[in-house]
Short mmCIF file of C-alpha atoms in Angstrom, two decimals:
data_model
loop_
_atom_site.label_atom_id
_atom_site.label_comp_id
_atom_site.label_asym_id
_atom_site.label_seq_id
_atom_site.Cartn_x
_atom_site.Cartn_y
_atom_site.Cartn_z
CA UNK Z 1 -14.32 -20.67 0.58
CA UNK Z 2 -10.87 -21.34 1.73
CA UNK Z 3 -8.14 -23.91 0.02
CA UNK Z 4 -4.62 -24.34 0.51
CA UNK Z 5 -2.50 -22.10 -2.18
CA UNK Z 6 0.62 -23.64 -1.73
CA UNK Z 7 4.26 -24.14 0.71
CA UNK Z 8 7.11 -22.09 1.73
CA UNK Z 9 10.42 -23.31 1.34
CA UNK Z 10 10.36 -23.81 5.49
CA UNK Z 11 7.45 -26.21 5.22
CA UNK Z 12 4.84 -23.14 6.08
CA UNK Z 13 1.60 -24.02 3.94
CA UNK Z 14 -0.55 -20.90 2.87
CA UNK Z 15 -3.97 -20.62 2.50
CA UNK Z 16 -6.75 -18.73 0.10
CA UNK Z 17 -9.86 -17.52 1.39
CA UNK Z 18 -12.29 -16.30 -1.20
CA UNK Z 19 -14.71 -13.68 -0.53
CA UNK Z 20 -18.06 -12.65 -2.22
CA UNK Z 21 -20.60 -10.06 -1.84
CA UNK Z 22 -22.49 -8.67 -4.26
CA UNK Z 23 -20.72 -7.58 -7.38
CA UNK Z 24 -17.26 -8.00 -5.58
CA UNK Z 25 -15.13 -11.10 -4.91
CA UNK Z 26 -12.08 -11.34 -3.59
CA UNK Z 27 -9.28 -13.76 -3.07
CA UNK Z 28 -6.93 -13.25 0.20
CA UNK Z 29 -3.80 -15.10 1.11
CA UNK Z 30 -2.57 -15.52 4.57
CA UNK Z 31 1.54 -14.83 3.01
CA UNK Z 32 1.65 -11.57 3.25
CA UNK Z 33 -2.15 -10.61 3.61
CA UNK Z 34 -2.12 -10.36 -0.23
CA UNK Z 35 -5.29 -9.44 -1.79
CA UNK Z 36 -4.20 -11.82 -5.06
CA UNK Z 37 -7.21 -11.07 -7.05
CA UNK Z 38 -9.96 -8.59 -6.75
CA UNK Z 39 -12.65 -8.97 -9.52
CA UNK Z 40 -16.13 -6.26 -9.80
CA UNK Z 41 -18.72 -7.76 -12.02
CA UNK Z 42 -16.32 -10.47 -13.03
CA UNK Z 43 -13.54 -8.33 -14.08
CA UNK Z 44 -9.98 -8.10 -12.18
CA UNK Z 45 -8.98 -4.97 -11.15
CA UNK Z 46 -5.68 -5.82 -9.01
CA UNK Z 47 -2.79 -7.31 -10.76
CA UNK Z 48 -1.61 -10.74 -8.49
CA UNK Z 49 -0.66 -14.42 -9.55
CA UNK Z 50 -2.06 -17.21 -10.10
CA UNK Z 51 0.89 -19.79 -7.95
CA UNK Z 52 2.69 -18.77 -4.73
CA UNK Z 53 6.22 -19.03 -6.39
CA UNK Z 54 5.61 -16.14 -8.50
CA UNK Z 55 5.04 -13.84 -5.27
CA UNK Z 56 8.38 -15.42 -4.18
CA UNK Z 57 10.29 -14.99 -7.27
CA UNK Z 58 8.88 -11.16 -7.67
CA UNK Z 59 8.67 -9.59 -4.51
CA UNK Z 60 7.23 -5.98 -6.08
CA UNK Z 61 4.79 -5.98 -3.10
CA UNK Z 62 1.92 -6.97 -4.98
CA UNK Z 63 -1.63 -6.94 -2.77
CA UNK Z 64 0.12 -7.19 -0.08
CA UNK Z 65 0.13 -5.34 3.52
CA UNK Z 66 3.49 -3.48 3.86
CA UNK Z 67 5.00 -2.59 7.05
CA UNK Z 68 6.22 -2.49 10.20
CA UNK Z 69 6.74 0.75 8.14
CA UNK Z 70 5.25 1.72 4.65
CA UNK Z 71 7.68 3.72 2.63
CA UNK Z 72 11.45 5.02 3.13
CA UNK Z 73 12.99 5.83 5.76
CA UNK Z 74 16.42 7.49 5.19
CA UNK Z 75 19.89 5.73 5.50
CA UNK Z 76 17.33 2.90 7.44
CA UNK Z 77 18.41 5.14 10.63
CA UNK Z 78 16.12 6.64 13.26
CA UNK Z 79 16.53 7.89 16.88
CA UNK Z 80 13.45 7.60 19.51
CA UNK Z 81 14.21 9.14 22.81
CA UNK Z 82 17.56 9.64 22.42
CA UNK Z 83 17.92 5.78 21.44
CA UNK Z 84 19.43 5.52 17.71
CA UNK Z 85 18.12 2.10 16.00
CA UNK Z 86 19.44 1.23 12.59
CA UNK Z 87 16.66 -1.00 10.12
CA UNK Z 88 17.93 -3.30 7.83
CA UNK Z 89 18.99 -1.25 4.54
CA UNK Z 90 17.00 -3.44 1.64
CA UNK Z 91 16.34 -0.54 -0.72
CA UNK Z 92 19.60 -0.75 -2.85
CA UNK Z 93 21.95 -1.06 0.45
CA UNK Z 94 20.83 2.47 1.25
CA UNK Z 95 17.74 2.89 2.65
CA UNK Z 96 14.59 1.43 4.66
CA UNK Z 97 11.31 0.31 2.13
CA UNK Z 98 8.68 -1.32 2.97
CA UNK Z 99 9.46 -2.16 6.10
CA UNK Z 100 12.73 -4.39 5.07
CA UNK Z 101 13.26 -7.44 2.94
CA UNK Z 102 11.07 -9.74 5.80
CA UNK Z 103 8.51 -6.96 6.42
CA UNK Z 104 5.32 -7.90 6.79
CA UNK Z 105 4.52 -8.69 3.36
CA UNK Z 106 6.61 -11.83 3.18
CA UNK Z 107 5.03 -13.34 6.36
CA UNK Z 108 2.07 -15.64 6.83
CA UNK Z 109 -0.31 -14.05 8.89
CA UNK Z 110 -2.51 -16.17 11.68
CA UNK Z 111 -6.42 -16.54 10.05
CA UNK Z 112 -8.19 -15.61 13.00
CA UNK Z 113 -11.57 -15.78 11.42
CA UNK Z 114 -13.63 -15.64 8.39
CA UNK Z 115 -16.93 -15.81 6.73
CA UNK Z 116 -18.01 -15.09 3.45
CA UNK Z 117 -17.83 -11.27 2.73
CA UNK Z 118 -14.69 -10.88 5.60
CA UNK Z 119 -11.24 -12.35 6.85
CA UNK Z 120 -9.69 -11.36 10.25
CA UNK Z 121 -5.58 -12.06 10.38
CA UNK Z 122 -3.23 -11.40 12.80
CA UNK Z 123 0.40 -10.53 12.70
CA UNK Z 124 3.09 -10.27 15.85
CA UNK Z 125 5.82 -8.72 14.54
CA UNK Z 126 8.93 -9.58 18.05
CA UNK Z 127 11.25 -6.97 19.36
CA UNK Z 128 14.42 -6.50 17.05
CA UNK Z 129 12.74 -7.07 13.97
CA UNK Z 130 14.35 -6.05 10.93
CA UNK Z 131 15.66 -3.59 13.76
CA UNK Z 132 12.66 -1.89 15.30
CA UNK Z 133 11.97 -2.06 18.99
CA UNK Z 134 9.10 -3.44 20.92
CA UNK Z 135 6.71 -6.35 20.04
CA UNK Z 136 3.92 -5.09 17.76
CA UNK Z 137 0.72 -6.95 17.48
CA UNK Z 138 -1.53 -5.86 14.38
CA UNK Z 139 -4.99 -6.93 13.60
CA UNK Z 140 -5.88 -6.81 9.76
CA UNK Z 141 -9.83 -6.89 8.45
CA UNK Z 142 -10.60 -6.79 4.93
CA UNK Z 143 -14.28 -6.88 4.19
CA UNK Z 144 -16.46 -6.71 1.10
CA UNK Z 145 -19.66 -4.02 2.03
CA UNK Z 146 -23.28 -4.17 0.30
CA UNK Z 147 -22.48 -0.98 -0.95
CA UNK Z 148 -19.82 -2.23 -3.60
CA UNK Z 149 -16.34 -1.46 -1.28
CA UNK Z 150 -13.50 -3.48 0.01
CA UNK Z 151 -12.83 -2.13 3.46
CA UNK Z 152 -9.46 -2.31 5.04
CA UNK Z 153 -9.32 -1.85 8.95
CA UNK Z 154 -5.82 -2.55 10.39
CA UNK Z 155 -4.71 -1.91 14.07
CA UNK Z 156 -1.95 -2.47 15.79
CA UNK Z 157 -0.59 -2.10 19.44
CA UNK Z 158 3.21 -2.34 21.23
CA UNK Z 159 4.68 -2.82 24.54
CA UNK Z 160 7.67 -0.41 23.22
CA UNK Z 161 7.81 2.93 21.23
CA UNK Z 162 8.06 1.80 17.93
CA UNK Z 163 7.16 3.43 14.10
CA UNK Z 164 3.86 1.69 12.76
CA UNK Z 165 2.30 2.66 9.59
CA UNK Z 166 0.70 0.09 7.80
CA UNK Z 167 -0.70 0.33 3.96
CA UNK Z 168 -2.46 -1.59 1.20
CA UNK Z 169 -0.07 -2.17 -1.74
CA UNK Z 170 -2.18 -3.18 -4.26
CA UNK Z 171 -1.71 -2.36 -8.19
CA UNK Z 172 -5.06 -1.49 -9.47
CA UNK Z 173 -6.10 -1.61 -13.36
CA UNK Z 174 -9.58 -0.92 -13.66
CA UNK Z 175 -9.87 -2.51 -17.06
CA UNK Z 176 -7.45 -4.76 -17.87
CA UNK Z 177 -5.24 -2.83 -20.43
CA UNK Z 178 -2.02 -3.32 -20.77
CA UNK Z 179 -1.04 0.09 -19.02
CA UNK Z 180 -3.09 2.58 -17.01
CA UNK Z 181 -1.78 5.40 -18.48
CA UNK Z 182 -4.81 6.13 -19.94
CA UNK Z 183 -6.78 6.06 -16.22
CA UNK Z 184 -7.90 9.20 -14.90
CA UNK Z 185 -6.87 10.00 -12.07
CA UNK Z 186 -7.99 12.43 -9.12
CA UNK Z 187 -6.01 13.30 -5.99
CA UNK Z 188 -7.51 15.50 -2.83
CA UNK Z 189 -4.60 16.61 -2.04
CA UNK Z 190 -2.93 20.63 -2.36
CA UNK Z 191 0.39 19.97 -1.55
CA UNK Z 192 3.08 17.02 -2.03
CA UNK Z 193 6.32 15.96 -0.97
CA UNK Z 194 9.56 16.42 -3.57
CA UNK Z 195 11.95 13.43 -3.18
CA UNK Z 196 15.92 13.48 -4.05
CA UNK Z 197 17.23 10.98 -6.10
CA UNK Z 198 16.71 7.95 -3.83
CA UNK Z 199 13.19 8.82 -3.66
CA UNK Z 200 13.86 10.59 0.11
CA UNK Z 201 11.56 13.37 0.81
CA UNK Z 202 13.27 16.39 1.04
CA UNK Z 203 11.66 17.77 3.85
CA UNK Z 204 9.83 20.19 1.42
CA UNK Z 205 5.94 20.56 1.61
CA UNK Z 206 5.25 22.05 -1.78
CA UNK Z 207 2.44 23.16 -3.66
CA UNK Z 208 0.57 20.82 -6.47
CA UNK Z 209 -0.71 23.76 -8.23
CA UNK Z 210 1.32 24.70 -11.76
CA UNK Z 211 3.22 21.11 -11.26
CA UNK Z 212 2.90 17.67 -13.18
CA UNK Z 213 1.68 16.81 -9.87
CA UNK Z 214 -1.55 18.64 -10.03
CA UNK Z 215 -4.36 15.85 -9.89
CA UNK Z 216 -6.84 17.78 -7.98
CA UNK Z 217 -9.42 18.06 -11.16
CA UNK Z 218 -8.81 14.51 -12.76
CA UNK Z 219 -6.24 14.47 -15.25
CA UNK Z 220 -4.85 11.36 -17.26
CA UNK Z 221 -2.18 9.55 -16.25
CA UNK Z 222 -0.10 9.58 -19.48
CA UNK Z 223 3.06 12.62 -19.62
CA UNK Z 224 1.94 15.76 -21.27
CA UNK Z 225 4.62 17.16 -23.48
CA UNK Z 226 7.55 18.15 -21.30
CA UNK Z 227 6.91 16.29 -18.50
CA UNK Z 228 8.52 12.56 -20.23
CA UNK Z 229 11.32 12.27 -17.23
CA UNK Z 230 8.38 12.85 -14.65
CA UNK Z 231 8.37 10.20 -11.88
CA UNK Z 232 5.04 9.46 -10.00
CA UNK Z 233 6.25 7.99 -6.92
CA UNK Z 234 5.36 10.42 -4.66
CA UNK Z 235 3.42 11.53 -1.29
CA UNK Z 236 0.09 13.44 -1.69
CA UNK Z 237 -0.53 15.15 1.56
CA UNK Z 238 -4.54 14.96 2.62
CA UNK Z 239 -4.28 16.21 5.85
CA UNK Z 240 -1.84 16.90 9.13
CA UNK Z 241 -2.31 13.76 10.96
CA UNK Z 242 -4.62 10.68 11.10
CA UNK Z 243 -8.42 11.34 10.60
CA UNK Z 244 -11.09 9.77 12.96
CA UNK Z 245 -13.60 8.63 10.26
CA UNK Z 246 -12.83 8.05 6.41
CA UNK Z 247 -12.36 11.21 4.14
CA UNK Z 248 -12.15 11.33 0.20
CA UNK Z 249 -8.59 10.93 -0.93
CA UNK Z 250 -8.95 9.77 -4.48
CA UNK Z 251 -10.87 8.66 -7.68
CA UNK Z 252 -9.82 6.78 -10.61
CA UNK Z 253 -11.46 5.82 -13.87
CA UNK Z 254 -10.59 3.73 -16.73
CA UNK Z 255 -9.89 4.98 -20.05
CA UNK Z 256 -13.32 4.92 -20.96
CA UNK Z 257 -14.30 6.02 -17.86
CA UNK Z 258 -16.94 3.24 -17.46
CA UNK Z 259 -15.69 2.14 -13.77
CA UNK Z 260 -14.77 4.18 -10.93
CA UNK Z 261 -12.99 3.76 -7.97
CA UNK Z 262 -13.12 5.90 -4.66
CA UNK Z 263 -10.45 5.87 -1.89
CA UNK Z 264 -11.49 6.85 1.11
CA UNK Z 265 -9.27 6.62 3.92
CA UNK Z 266 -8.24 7.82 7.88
CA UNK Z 267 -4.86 8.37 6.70
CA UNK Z 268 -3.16 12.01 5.81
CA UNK Z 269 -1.08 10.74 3.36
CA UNK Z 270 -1.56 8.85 -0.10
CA UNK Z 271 1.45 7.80 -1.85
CA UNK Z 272 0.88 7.75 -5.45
CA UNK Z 273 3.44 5.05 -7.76
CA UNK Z 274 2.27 4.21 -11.42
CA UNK Z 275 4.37 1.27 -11.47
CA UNK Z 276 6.87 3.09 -13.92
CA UNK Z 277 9.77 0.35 -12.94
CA UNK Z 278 7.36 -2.78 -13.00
CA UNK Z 279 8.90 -5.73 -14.95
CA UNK Z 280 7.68 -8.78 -14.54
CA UNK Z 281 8.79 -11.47 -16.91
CA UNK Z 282 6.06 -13.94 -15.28
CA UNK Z 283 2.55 -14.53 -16.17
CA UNK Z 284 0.18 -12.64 -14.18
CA UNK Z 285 -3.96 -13.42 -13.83
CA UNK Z 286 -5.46 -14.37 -16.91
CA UNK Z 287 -1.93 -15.01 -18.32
CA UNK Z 288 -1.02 -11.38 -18.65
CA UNK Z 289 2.13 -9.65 -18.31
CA UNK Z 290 3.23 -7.31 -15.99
CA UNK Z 291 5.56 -4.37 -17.64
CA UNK Z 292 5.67 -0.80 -17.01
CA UNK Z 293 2.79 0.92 -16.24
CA UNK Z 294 0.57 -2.44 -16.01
CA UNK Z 295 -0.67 -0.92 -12.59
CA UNK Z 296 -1.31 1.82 -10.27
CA UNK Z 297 -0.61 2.34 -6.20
CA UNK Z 298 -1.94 4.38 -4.37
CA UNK Z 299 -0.93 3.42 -0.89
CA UNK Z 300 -2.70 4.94 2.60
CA UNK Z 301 -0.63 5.97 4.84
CA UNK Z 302 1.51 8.36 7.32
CA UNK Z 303 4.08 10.47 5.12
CA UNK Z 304 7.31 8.64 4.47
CA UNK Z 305 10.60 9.17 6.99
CA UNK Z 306 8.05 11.12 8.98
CA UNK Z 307 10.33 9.02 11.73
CA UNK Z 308 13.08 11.42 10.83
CA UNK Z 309 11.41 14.57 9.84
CA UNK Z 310 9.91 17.30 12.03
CA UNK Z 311 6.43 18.90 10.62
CA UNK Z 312 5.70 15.49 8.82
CA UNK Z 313 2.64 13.26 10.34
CA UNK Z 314 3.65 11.45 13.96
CA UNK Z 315 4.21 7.30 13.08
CA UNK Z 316 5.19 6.86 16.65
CA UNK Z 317 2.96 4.39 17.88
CA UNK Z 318 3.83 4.54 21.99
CA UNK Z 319 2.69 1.61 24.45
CA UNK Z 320 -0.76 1.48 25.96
CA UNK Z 321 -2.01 3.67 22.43
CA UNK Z 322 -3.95 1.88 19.23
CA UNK Z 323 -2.83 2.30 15.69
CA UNK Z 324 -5.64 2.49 13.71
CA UNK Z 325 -6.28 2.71 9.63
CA UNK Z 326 -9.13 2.60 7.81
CA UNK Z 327 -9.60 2.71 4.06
CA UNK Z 328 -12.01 1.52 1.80
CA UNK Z 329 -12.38 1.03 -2.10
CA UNK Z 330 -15.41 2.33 -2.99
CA UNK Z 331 -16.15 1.14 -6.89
CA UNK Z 332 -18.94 2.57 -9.25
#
């Protein structure tokens, strides 16, 4: 089913396509890609909105596809052979997020084609923007499987070397509580990246083991004593580099650990944000509101400023070479 959601302040109108398969429906703007609802057996698991001037007025990133580059890069500087490019600086004047404050999240994407359990979109991202080089072309697929999973297959190509990494930026809530804090939670991942005060990596691969950061056997969400001033916003590290077929990256359960959800994913990297700085003073789905906590990421993708760090995962995406990302939600 598709119906018109609603205008841009240029004129642009933006559509809704509703999928359904099974025991999984979802709802998929063409602004931003945004996955606005996501409901299994009826119940929403995504936080979104219900009108498109809510997405405007509280750009947090919600269900949307993030990019040309996921994450931070540092000081919104990078050099490619020998070339220094500087991004536009939207994360507090200081660094890169996201991909910059007209990434790809607040643009309407081209609906290529859809039917009722998938929607094709395409994105072409010109040379300059938001400071990259080359002209990127990306390809976005999200489709709903018999097997109860929302599958998310993104590639992207360029006539310039460029950084690409491309993730899903949902906020999941498995049960519609007011915070996930009492989620479990279970990462496949040995080793993480610290971050300074900006939230930088820096350049440290260190060991989950004996930290707060330890999710490897399922642990809930909420501090333990001692670790109140912990911040989950973090980089899990699954593997070196990209992965050819989808490996297990995470699981998480709702407090009474009736529904599961599986991430499985090409990607070596899963960052990990529990929404700790979420405020939304607007109605969300079913009326709800949004404060700290309301949600969980947990965001495929290359490691952040990998563009600037040597040993991190490659995001150089060079001409005549395919980006490629697959990751799928599997839910039990």
């Amino acid at each position: 089913m598709i119906r018109d959601f609603g205008v841009l302040p240029d004129g642009t109108k933006v559509q809704e396509v509703t999928l359904k398969k099974g025991a999984l429906e979802a709802s998929v703007l063409t602004f931003g890609a945004i996955i606005r609802d996501l409901k299994v057996d009826g119940q929403s698991v995504v936080l979104g909105f219900e009108d498109l001037q809510s997405y405007l007025d509280h750009p947090n990133y919600f269900g949307a596809i993030v990019g040309r580059c996921a994450n931070r890069i540092a000081a919104g500087s990078m050099t490619i052979d020998g070339t220094r490019y500087q991004l536009d600086r939207n994360d507090g004047g200081l660094n890169h997020l996201h991909g910059g404050s007209d990434g790809f999240f607040n643009r309407v994407w081209q609906l290529e084609q859809h039917d009722k359990a998938s929607i094709l979109l395409k994105l072409v991202s010109e040379d300059g923007d938001m400071g990259y080089p080359g002209r990127v072309e990306a390809l976005l697929r999200y489709t709903l499987t018999g097997t109860g999973a929302l599958r998310v297959k993104i590639t992207a190509v360029t006539d310039r070397t460029t950084p690409v990494n491309l993730t899903q930026h949902s906020y999941f809530n498995l049960d519609g509580s007011s915070t996930i804090l009492d989620h479990t939670l279970e990462i496949a991942a040995e080793t993480y990246l610290p971050v300074d005060d900006q939230l930088i990596p820096t350049g440290e691969i260190r060991k989950v083991e004996w930290t707060p950061y330890d999710f490897q056997g399922g642990r809930k969400i909420r501090r333990k004593p001692g670790e109140e001033d912990v911040i989950f916003d973090h980089n899990f590290c699954l593997s070196a580099q990209a992965q050819e077929t989808v490996q297990f990256a995470a699981a998480l359960e709702d407090g009474a650990g009736e529904r599961r959800m599986e991430v499985w994913t090409t990607e070596p990297g899963v960052q990990f944000y529990d929404a700790g700085m979420l405020d939304v003073p607007a109605p969300g789905l079913g009326g709800k509101p949004y404060g700290r906590h309301a949600g969980l990421c947990l965001e495929a993708q290359r490691w952040p400023d990998s563009v600037n760090r040597e040993g991190f995962t490659s995001v150089l995406l060079r001409p005549l070479e395919t980006y490629s990302h697959v990751t799928e939600y599997r839910f039990s």
